Amino acid sequence: MAPNSIHWFRKGLRLHDNPALLQAVRGAGTVRCVYFLDPWFAGSSNVGVNRWRFLLQCLEDLDANLRKLNSRLFVIRGQPANVFPRLFKEWKISRLTFEYDSEPFGKERDAAIKKLAMEAGVEVNVKTSHTLYDLDKIIELNGGQPPLTYKRFQTLISRLDPPEMPVETLSDALMGGCVTPVSEDHGDKYGVPSLEELGFDTEGLPTAVWPGGETEALTRIERHLERKAWVANFERPRMNANSLLASPTGLSPYLRFGCLSCRLFYFKLTDLYRKVKKNSSPPLSLYGQLLWREFFYTTATNNPRFDKMEGNPICVRIPWDKNPEALAKWAEAKTGFPWIDAIMTQLRQEGWIHHLARHAVACFLTRGDLWISWEEGMKVFEELLLDADWSVNAGSWMWLSCSSFFQQFFHCYCPVGFGRRTDPNGDFIRRYLPVLRGFPAKYIYDPWNAPESVQAAAKCVIGVHYPKPMVHHAEASRLNIERMKQIYQQLSRYRGLGLLASVPSSNGNGTGGMMAYSPGEQPPGTNNNNNNSHCKNDVLLTIPFLFHPGLLLHGRGGITGKRERESERDGSGEKEPTACSRHKMQRQNAQVRLRLSGTPYGSYLAPGAAQRNARRKCLSVSQLSTENVLLHIIIIIIIIVIIYIISLWNYRHKYR
Amino acid sequence: MKRIKGVEEDSNSSSSKSPPEVCKKVRKQTSDESVAVVASESTESDWARLPQELLLHIFQYLPLLDRAYASQVCRTWNQAFHMPELWRCFEFELNQPASSYLKATHPDLIKQIIKRHSNHLQYVSFKVDSSTESAEAACDILSQLVNCSLKTLGLISTARPSFMEVPKSHFISALTVVFVNSKSLSSLKIDDTPVDDPSLKVLVANNSDTLKLLKMSSCPHVSPAGILCVADQCHGLRELALNYHLLSDELLLALSSEKHVHLEHLRIDVVSENPGQHFHTIKKSSWDAMVRHSPKFNLVMYFFLYEDEFGPFFNEEVPVTHLYFGRSVSKEVLGRVGLHCPRLVELVVCANGLRPLDEELIRIAKHCTQLSAIGLGECEVSCSAFVEFVKMCGRRLSQLSIMEEVLIPDHKYSLDEIHWEVSKHLGRVWFPDMMPTW
């Protein structure tokens, strides 16, 4: 008897390039495509109306496209774990297919469902199609650890085979003899609900700027490519006032929900590039947007605490301020900075903002001005941003708040100057903040500086009709840059005066002195009293063993740059035995643990420098945490012995 | 290799140590042979007889919590726990659950320290979150430190500066307790606090011979006269951080007087309170005197100004070594930097207008022969000018952090080519900095 299949839609809301769906119909007697409504967000309350609408539109479109194949979508209210066993029985199911979900929560859920299915004698087929690559392969190639810099990620990608080609769109021909039994009351039982049914007040809801659905996505990708072909320029488009607005060629929400296959996008870009550039092979930068997404999926896939600061091994612990009032002002577009408020208004109204606008508001909330935790910002984006995916959202926030991924923190976006540079006229602000419409371009980014007469003429008095700026930006930047510097100096143990060298990734050779009250390593006997509060891991900042392995293993003079180190390895990895072993060391999942709350102290004063050094050594050794410690040590000892022998030999040779 | 495992467990498990592990630590941290003997031959019964000095040595490497556990083992260990050497450094963390994600030092522990160990404290810092309560708690502790002699004191605001919210008199009286009682204070970090001239006078009266480091950026109650008094009296001062409004010709002359030691670091924050603020100038002769007196001193300047406020700056030679422009700075000012900052080592420009900085960079490369680090944020530079700049500076550029958007492709180089070209001149692989395009 031909099997009865269920295809379970979660993301991947499309009929094109959907290998798991094809698997469901292949040789099957019946197929039912299901979507569960409530587990998608777990707590649906923190998802805004725009995202819900987008999702429902995707489902409508999916249902409409399935109808064309004489099938339907079954929207099921409930939790998959509760409902599946019943469905298996009721529909006599023997095959379940779904798209692979790389996120930790998804993997856990899927494992549970797989188990249920096996118990019910249902065969489970899972296919990767939400990402270009098999993420586990990338991690494997990197020695079992996710790459923590985008450069490294690009290097790994360039060693992999190109992504697999998209599979055929589900068609009548592919359906073959496979049918979908649809009952009379399908609409009542399994129809796509409306926003009202979900409890949203839709009165006065403007039409969607971003209509959901596969059909829309496919129209957009054509438009997107047409425009690219027209411009015939594949470099990153330069920012201007227009780029801030929602574009009919924008694709990110469609990729997020899987209305558009990333592989389809990838290959269409490749084809176009070859056509326009006469067969020269495309650079990685062509796929920038897709690869960033892939990068964050890769870093998050094995890290269930990727969206948290505490307990997240790749996140730097920063003493963010808890300040609900300030957070609310930011989220509700009442900061008093028109540039920030206009972006937040656009986000709330339309569900999408340009990536540079994201940088601007994220920087403002976190390291730039308000010093509020990136987790709070991430939650707001999760509610409002259509393309906010767990991995990509958290990853971007960590990136933008300089909480991970090792970038320079001096790149702070000015809430006044950045916007002015992008859109000197201020049209973007007038569009989203009509109250400021009357201000001349000169003052529209800093209306509080406008003379009273100008404010009166604009019919908008600052402090009455529009709020005063909630922070003194210059003062806030001064404080924040200092804090970031302290935190990063602790990380890198850099004690010089340079700002750039405080980021661990950079090659910095302490210039000797320090001004700094740079809280470097802990002098012995320091009372690290965080320890006595609760769990000890609290004070341990765990950062990956990516940077200065050279320092740890060989005690080389300078700390070489991480990027440099990476590429050095790529180019000429096998130059010397130490290079290999360093590579190996790095590949193992060793992690550097640094004490964040180390007691500072001034250059002159810390007692017993020698002791401190001993302490430092002890720390560096203790940095090889994990279970493979023994292996590491053996390797180190072997290397040391080899180096020792070689140097001994050299020495003799020289003086013979 | 085993000893490393010991250390590992030390940081992982907060439970009490088993003696063999502790013993390995001893072996590791001392080269004393007898210790090695003790270590290799010890059985558990010997532990009570471990000499106090060794115990102390071990304890110094244990976090407080582990020491506390260890102190419950036996009387000797308990005595060791209270040895003064272990209480020289302490970092008080004062956070409120409502304003911080981080844990605070337990109040009982604070009480204990004040009661039993305040006379042992020498290196003390207070990390305080943004709540006024925390800052007040810090002041309360400070005012109880009557019988101790601190060498280092740091008041650190980890979020918004909360010491500024404490009633000034409360803060000052707490701080002066320390100044009066600790006669050998040598390092003091009191940025963003309401410290004032009279309290600095007390500091000078009690600690003038020992003070070496004073960081007091953004202390609005201090006047130029107040800091001048410090510079006049504290001849051992080597590191100083303050805001530009406190910087004066007199101050520089005082710091370069004969009886004064060589200054090592001077950090100046130039912050504008409101747009269009006028800033005074410092005479070239004062800077010259400074350089003559302390030829190797580092001058670190952080600017947080509006573009039109740069008038008084960089018109004459300034011995600045590290320059950070936190807000937009004009092409013109950067041009002046290229002419007048021969000692420049690091330059960070967060933002500039839309006109490319080509000539300015070339000029900086030409005149600033010490330049080894540069960071560019929201600026524009043509690719060929950038390559030229890198070529001129060559391998001494150890830090080169350029946002991808900064580089404007031109007829000579595309974005893909530039990283090869730059890498070639640097002698190492280099890429521009990127931000996620998502």
Short mmCIF file of N, CA and C in Angstrom, two decimals, chain B residues 91-213:
data_model
loop_
_atom_site.label_atom_id
_atom_site.label_comp_id
_atom_site.label_asym_id
_atom_site.label_seq_id
_atom_site.Cartn_x
_atom_site.Cartn_y
_atom_site.Cartn_z
N GLU B 91 37.53 44.12 46.06
CA GLU B 91 36.69 44.86 45.13
C GLU B 91 35.25 44.76 45.61
N PHE B 92 34.73 45.86 46.05
CA PHE B 92 33.34 45.88 46.49
C PHE B 92 32.45 46.07 45.27
N GLU B 93 31.51 45.17 45.10
CA GLU B 93 30.58 45.34 43.98
C GLU B 93 29.22 45.69 44.54
N LEU B 94 28.79 46.88 44.23
CA LEU B 94 27.54 47.36 44.80
C LEU B 94 26.52 47.53 43.69
N ASN B 95 25.61 46.59 43.63
CA ASN B 95 24.58 46.61 42.60
C ASN B 95 23.22 46.39 43.23
N GLN B 96 22.23 46.97 42.63
CA GLN B 96 20.85 46.73 43.07
C GLN B 96 20.18 45.85 42.02
N PRO B 97 19.36 44.91 42.48
CA PRO B 97 18.71 44.04 41.49
C PRO B 97 17.89 44.84 40.47
N ALA B 98 17.39 46.00 40.88
CA ALA B 98 16.55 46.77 39.97
C ALA B 98 17.34 47.46 38.88
N SER B 99 18.62 47.63 39.10
CA SER B 99 19.37 48.41 38.11
C SER B 99 20.54 47.65 37.49
N SER B 100 20.77 46.43 37.92
CA SER B 100 21.92 45.73 37.36
C SER B 100 21.62 44.25 37.17
N TYR B 101 22.29 43.66 36.21
CA TYR B 101 22.17 42.23 35.97
C TYR B 101 23.19 41.45 36.80
N LEU B 102 24.11 42.17 37.40
CA LEU B 102 25.20 41.50 38.10
C LEU B 102 24.93 41.41 39.60
N LYS B 103 25.57 40.45 40.22
CA LYS B 103 25.39 40.23 41.65
C LYS B 103 26.21 41.24 42.45
N ALA B 104 25.79 41.45 43.67
CA ALA B 104 26.51 42.38 44.54
C ALA B 104 27.28 41.62 45.61
N THR B 105 28.26 42.28 46.17
CA THR B 105 28.96 41.71 47.32
C THR B 105 27.97 41.59 48.47
N HIS B 106 27.99 40.46 49.12
CA HIS B 106 27.00 40.21 50.17
C HIS B 106 27.22 41.18 51.34
N PRO B 107 26.14 41.78 51.86
CA PRO B 107 26.27 42.74 52.96
C PRO B 107 26.99 42.16 54.17
N ASP B 108 26.77 40.88 54.45
CA ASP B 108 27.43 40.28 55.61
C ASP B 108 28.94 40.26 55.42
N LEU B 109 29.33 40.00 54.20
CA LEU B 109 30.75 39.97 53.91
C LEU B 109 31.34 41.36 54.10
N ILE B 110 30.61 42.36 53.65
CA ILE B 110 31.09 43.73 53.81
C ILE B 110 31.27 44.04 55.29
N LYS B 111 30.27 43.64 56.07
CA LYS B 111 30.36 43.88 57.53
C LYS B 111 31.59 43.21 58.12
N GLN B 112 31.77 41.96 57.74
CA GLN B 112 32.92 41.18 58.21
C GLN B 112 34.23 41.90 57.90
N ILE B 113 34.32 42.36 56.68
CA ILE B 113 35.56 42.99 56.25
C ILE B 113 35.83 44.25 57.05
N ILE B 114 34.78 45.03 57.22
CA ILE B 114 34.97 46.28 57.96
C ILE B 114 35.36 45.97 59.40
N LYS B 115 34.73 44.94 59.93
CA LYS B 115 35.01 44.62 61.34
C LYS B 115 36.41 44.02 61.51
N ARG B 116 36.74 43.04 60.68
CA ARG B 116 37.96 42.29 60.95
C ARG B 116 39.14 42.66 60.08
N HIS B 117 38.86 43.20 58.90
CA HIS B 117 39.97 43.32 57.95
C HIS B 117 40.20 44.72 57.41
N SER B 118 39.47 45.68 57.94
CA SER B 118 39.61 47.00 57.31
C SER B 118 41.03 47.53 57.45
N ASN B 119 41.71 47.14 58.52
CA ASN B 119 43.10 47.62 58.66
C ASN B 119 44.07 46.91 57.73
N HIS B 120 43.59 45.86 57.07
CA HIS B 120 44.48 45.15 56.14
C HIS B 120 44.33 45.65 54.71
N LEU B 121 43.24 46.30 54.46
CA LEU B 121 42.95 46.69 53.08
C LEU B 121 44.00 47.68 52.55
N GLN B 122 44.44 47.45 51.34
CA GLN B 122 45.36 48.39 50.71
C GLN B 122 44.93 48.79 49.29
N TYR B 123 44.38 47.84 48.59
CA TYR B 123 44.00 48.12 47.20
C TYR B 123 42.50 47.89 47.09
N VAL B 124 41.78 48.95 47.06
CA VAL B 124 40.33 48.82 47.17
C VAL B 124 39.65 49.48 45.99
N SER B 125 38.68 48.78 45.46
CA SER B 125 37.88 49.46 44.45
C SER B 125 36.41 49.20 44.70
N PHE B 126 35.62 50.09 44.22
CA PHE B 126 34.17 50.00 44.35
C PHE B 126 33.59 50.04 42.95
N LYS B 127 32.89 48.97 42.61
CA LYS B 127 32.20 48.98 41.33
C LYS B 127 30.73 49.20 41.62
N VAL B 128 30.20 50.26 41.08
CA VAL B 128 28.90 50.70 41.49
C VAL B 128 27.99 50.82 40.26
N ASP B 129 26.79 50.30 40.36
CA ASP B 129 25.87 50.40 39.22
C ASP B 129 25.21 51.77 39.18
N SER B 130 24.15 51.90 38.40
CA SER B 130 23.63 53.25 38.17
C SER B 130 22.71 53.75 39.27
N SER B 131 22.47 52.96 40.31
CA SER B 131 21.53 53.43 41.33
C SER B 131 22.24 54.26 42.39
N THR B 132 21.54 55.26 42.88
CA THR B 132 22.10 56.13 43.92
C THR B 132 22.36 55.34 45.20
N GLU B 133 21.49 54.38 45.50
CA GLU B 133 21.69 53.57 46.71
C GLU B 133 23.07 52.92 46.71
N SER B 134 23.45 52.41 45.55
CA SER B 134 24.74 51.73 45.49
C SER B 134 25.87 52.70 45.76
N ALA B 135 25.77 53.88 45.17
CA ALA B 135 26.82 54.86 45.38
C ALA B 135 26.86 55.29 46.84
N GLU B 136 25.67 55.40 47.43
CA GLU B 136 25.63 55.78 48.85
C GLU B 136 26.22 54.69 49.72
N ALA B 137 25.91 53.44 49.35
CA ALA B 137 26.48 52.33 50.10
C ALA B 137 28.00 52.38 50.02
N ALA B 138 28.52 52.72 48.87
CA ALA B 138 29.97 52.82 48.71
C ALA B 138 30.52 53.91 49.63
N CYS B 139 29.81 55.03 49.69
CA CYS B 139 30.27 56.12 50.56
C CYS B 139 30.23 55.68 52.02
N ASP B 140 29.19 54.93 52.38
CA ASP B 140 29.11 54.45 53.77
C ASP B 140 30.30 53.58 54.11
N ILE B 141 30.65 52.71 53.19
CA ILE B 141 31.80 51.84 53.46
C ILE B 141 33.06 52.69 53.58
N LEU B 142 33.21 53.61 52.64
CA LEU B 142 34.39 54.48 52.66
C LEU B 142 34.54 55.18 54.01
N SER B 143 33.41 55.67 54.51
CA SER B 143 33.55 56.46 55.74
C SER B 143 33.86 55.57 56.95
N GLN B 144 33.73 54.26 56.77
CA GLN B 144 34.12 53.38 57.88
C GLN B 144 35.56 52.91 57.78
N LEU B 145 36.23 53.30 56.73
CA LEU B 145 37.62 52.84 56.56
C LEU B 145 38.56 53.78 57.32
N VAL B 146 38.35 53.86 58.63
CA VAL B 146 39.13 54.82 59.40
C VAL B 146 40.50 54.30 59.81
N ASN B 147 40.58 53.00 60.06
CA ASN B 147 41.88 52.54 60.54
C ASN B 147 42.64 51.75 59.48
N CYS B 148 42.48 52.16 58.25
CA CYS B 148 43.24 51.45 57.24
C CYS B 148 44.11 52.43 56.48
N SER B 149 45.06 51.88 55.77
CA SER B 149 45.96 52.73 55.02
C SER B 149 45.94 52.26 53.57
N LEU B 150 45.10 52.89 52.80
CA LEU B 150 44.94 52.45 51.42
C LEU B 150 46.08 52.97 50.55
N LYS B 151 46.45 52.16 49.60
CA LYS B 151 47.40 52.62 48.59
C LYS B 151 46.68 52.96 47.30
N THR B 152 45.64 52.21 47.06
CA THR B 152 44.90 52.42 45.83
C THR B 152 43.42 52.50 46.14
N LEU B 153 42.78 53.46 45.54
CA LEU B 153 41.33 53.55 45.69
C LEU B 153 40.73 53.87 44.34
N GLY B 154 39.75 53.07 43.96
CA GLY B 154 39.07 53.34 42.69
C GLY B 154 37.57 53.36 42.90
N LEU B 155 36.95 54.38 42.41
CA LEU B 155 35.48 54.44 42.44
C LEU B 155 35.01 54.35 41.00
N ILE B 156 34.39 53.23 40.68
CA ILE B 156 34.07 52.97 39.29
C ILE B 156 32.57 52.87 39.09
N SER B 157 32.05 53.70 38.24
CA SER B 157 30.63 53.58 37.89
C SER B 157 30.54 52.66 36.69
N THR B 158 29.85 51.54 36.85
CA THR B 158 29.79 50.59 35.74
C THR B 158 28.70 50.95 34.74
N ALA B 159 27.73 51.75 35.13
CA ALA B 159 26.70 52.19 34.18
C ALA B 159 26.62 53.71 34.26
N ARG B 160 25.43 54.27 34.48
CA ARG B 160 25.38 55.72 34.61
C ARG B 160 26.14 56.15 35.86
N PRO B 161 26.85 57.26 35.81
CA PRO B 161 27.65 57.66 36.98
C PRO B 161 26.77 58.02 38.16
N SER B 162 26.75 57.16 39.16
CA SER B 162 25.79 57.37 40.25
C SER B 162 26.38 58.17 41.40
N PHE B 163 27.71 58.28 41.47
CA PHE B 163 28.27 59.08 42.56
C PHE B 163 27.84 60.54 42.44
N MET B 164 27.54 60.95 41.21
CA MET B 164 27.12 62.32 41.03
C MET B 164 25.76 62.59 41.68
N GLU B 165 25.01 61.53 41.94
CA GLU B 165 23.67 61.69 42.52
C GLU B 165 23.72 61.74 44.04
N VAL B 166 24.81 61.30 44.60
CA VAL B 166 24.93 61.28 46.06
C VAL B 166 25.09 62.73 46.52
N PRO B 167 24.47 63.09 47.65
CA PRO B 167 24.70 64.45 48.15
C PRO B 167 26.20 64.71 48.27
N LYS B 168 26.59 65.85 47.76
CA LYS B 168 28.02 66.13 47.65
C LYS B 168 28.72 66.02 49.01
N SER B 169 28.05 66.58 50.05
CA SER B 169 28.70 66.60 51.36
C SER B 169 28.97 65.17 51.86
N HIS B 170 28.03 64.29 51.58
CA HIS B 170 28.18 62.91 52.00
C HIS B 170 29.39 62.27 51.31
N PHE B 171 29.43 62.50 50.01
CA PHE B 171 30.54 61.93 49.24
C PHE B 171 31.88 62.48 49.73
N ILE B 172 31.93 63.80 49.87
CA ILE B 172 33.20 64.44 50.24
C ILE B 172 33.66 63.96 51.61
N SER B 173 32.71 63.87 52.56
CA SER B 173 33.16 63.48 53.90
C SER B 173 33.68 62.04 53.88
N ALA B 174 33.04 61.19 53.07
CA ALA B 174 33.52 59.80 52.98
C ALA B 174 34.91 59.76 52.37
N LEU B 175 35.08 60.52 51.32
CA LEU B 175 36.36 60.49 50.62
C LEU B 175 37.47 61.06 51.51
N THR B 176 37.16 62.11 52.25
CA THR B 176 38.21 62.70 53.07
C THR B 176 38.61 61.78 54.23
N VAL B 177 37.67 60.94 54.66
CA VAL B 177 38.05 59.94 55.67
C VAL B 177 39.24 59.14 55.16
N VAL B 178 39.13 58.72 53.91
CA VAL B 178 40.22 57.93 53.33
C VAL B 178 41.49 58.79 53.19
N PHE B 179 41.31 59.99 52.68
CA PHE B 179 42.49 60.85 52.47
C PHE B 179 43.23 61.09 53.78
N VAL B 180 42.45 61.35 54.84
CA VAL B 180 43.07 61.70 56.11
C VAL B 180 43.73 60.49 56.76
N ASN B 181 43.08 59.33 56.64
CA ASN B 181 43.60 58.16 57.34
C ASN B 181 44.65 57.38 56.57
N SER B 182 44.53 57.42 55.27
CA SER B 182 45.51 56.68 54.48
C SER B 182 46.60 57.65 54.07
N LYS B 183 47.74 57.54 54.72
CA LYS B 183 48.78 58.53 54.47
C LYS B 183 49.64 58.18 53.26
N SER B 184 49.41 57.02 52.69
CA SER B 184 50.29 56.67 51.58
C SER B 184 49.52 56.29 50.32
N LEU B 185 48.47 57.00 50.10
CA LEU B 185 47.65 56.76 48.90
C LEU B 185 48.47 57.09 47.66
N SER B 186 48.55 56.15 46.75
CA SER B 186 49.35 56.47 45.57
C SER B 186 48.55 56.43 44.29
N SER B 187 47.41 55.79 44.30
CA SER B 187 46.64 55.72 43.07
C SER B 187 45.18 56.00 43.36
N LEU B 188 44.64 56.93 42.65
CA LEU B 188 43.28 57.34 42.96
C LEU B 188 42.51 57.52 41.66
N LYS B 189 41.42 56.77 41.55
CA LYS B 189 40.59 56.91 40.36
C LYS B 189 39.21 57.35 40.80
N ILE B 190 38.88 58.59 40.50
CA ILE B 190 37.60 59.13 40.95
C ILE B 190 36.90 59.87 39.81
N ASP B 191 36.90 59.25 38.63
CA ASP B 191 36.19 59.84 37.50
C ASP B 191 34.70 59.96 37.81
N ASP B 192 34.07 60.97 37.26
CA ASP B 192 32.63 61.14 37.38
C ASP B 192 32.14 61.14 38.82
N THR B 193 32.82 61.88 39.66
CA THR B 193 32.37 62.00 41.04
C THR B 193 32.32 63.48 41.40
N PRO B 194 31.60 63.79 42.50
CA PRO B 194 31.50 65.21 42.91
C PRO B 194 32.68 65.66 43.77
N VAL B 195 33.85 65.14 43.55
CA VAL B 195 35.01 65.59 44.32
C VAL B 195 35.22 67.09 44.05
N ASP B 196 35.71 67.81 45.05
CA ASP B 196 35.87 69.26 44.86
C ASP B 196 37.25 69.75 45.31
N ASP B 197 37.48 71.04 45.16
CA ASP B 197 38.80 71.60 45.47
C ASP B 197 39.22 71.36 46.93
N PRO B 198 38.34 71.68 47.91
CA PRO B 198 38.77 71.48 49.30
C PRO B 198 39.18 70.03 49.57
N SER B 199 38.44 69.07 48.98
CA SER B 199 38.81 67.68 49.28
C SER B 199 40.15 67.34 48.64
N LEU B 200 40.42 67.92 47.47
CA LEU B 200 41.73 67.69 46.86
C LEU B 200 42.84 68.28 47.74
N LYS B 201 42.51 69.39 48.39
CA LYS B 201 43.49 69.99 49.31
C LYS B 201 43.82 69.01 50.44
N VAL B 202 42.78 68.36 50.95
CA VAL B 202 43.01 67.36 52.00
C VAL B 202 43.89 66.23 51.46
N LEU B 203 43.61 65.83 50.25
CA LEU B 203 44.42 64.78 49.62
C LEU B 203 45.88 65.20 49.59
N VAL B 204 46.10 66.42 49.12
CA VAL B 204 47.46 66.92 48.99
C VAL B 204 48.13 67.02 50.36
N ALA B 205 47.38 67.50 51.35
CA ALA B 205 47.96 67.67 52.67
C ALA B 205 48.42 66.35 53.27
N ASN B 206 47.75 65.26 52.90
CA ASN B 206 48.06 63.98 53.53
C ASN B 206 48.87 63.02 52.67
N ASN B 207 48.76 63.18 51.36
CA ASN B 207 49.34 62.15 50.50
C ASN B 207 50.26 62.70 49.43
N SER B 208 50.74 63.91 49.62
CA SER B 208 51.48 64.54 48.52
C SER B 208 52.75 63.77 48.15
N ASP B 209 53.33 63.08 49.11
CA ASP B 209 54.58 62.39 48.80
C ASP B 209 54.36 61.09 48.03
N THR B 210 53.18 60.55 48.17
CA THR B 210 52.98 59.22 47.61
C THR B 210 52.14 59.19 46.34
N LEU B 211 51.38 60.22 46.08
CA LEU B 211 50.43 60.15 44.97
C LEU B 211 51.13 60.04 43.62
N LYS B 212 50.77 59.00 42.88
CA LYS B 212 51.39 58.81 41.57
C LYS B 212 50.38 58.84 40.43
N LEU B 213 49.19 58.40 40.74
CA LEU B 213 48.19 58.33 39.68
C LEU B 213 46.90 59.00 40.14
#
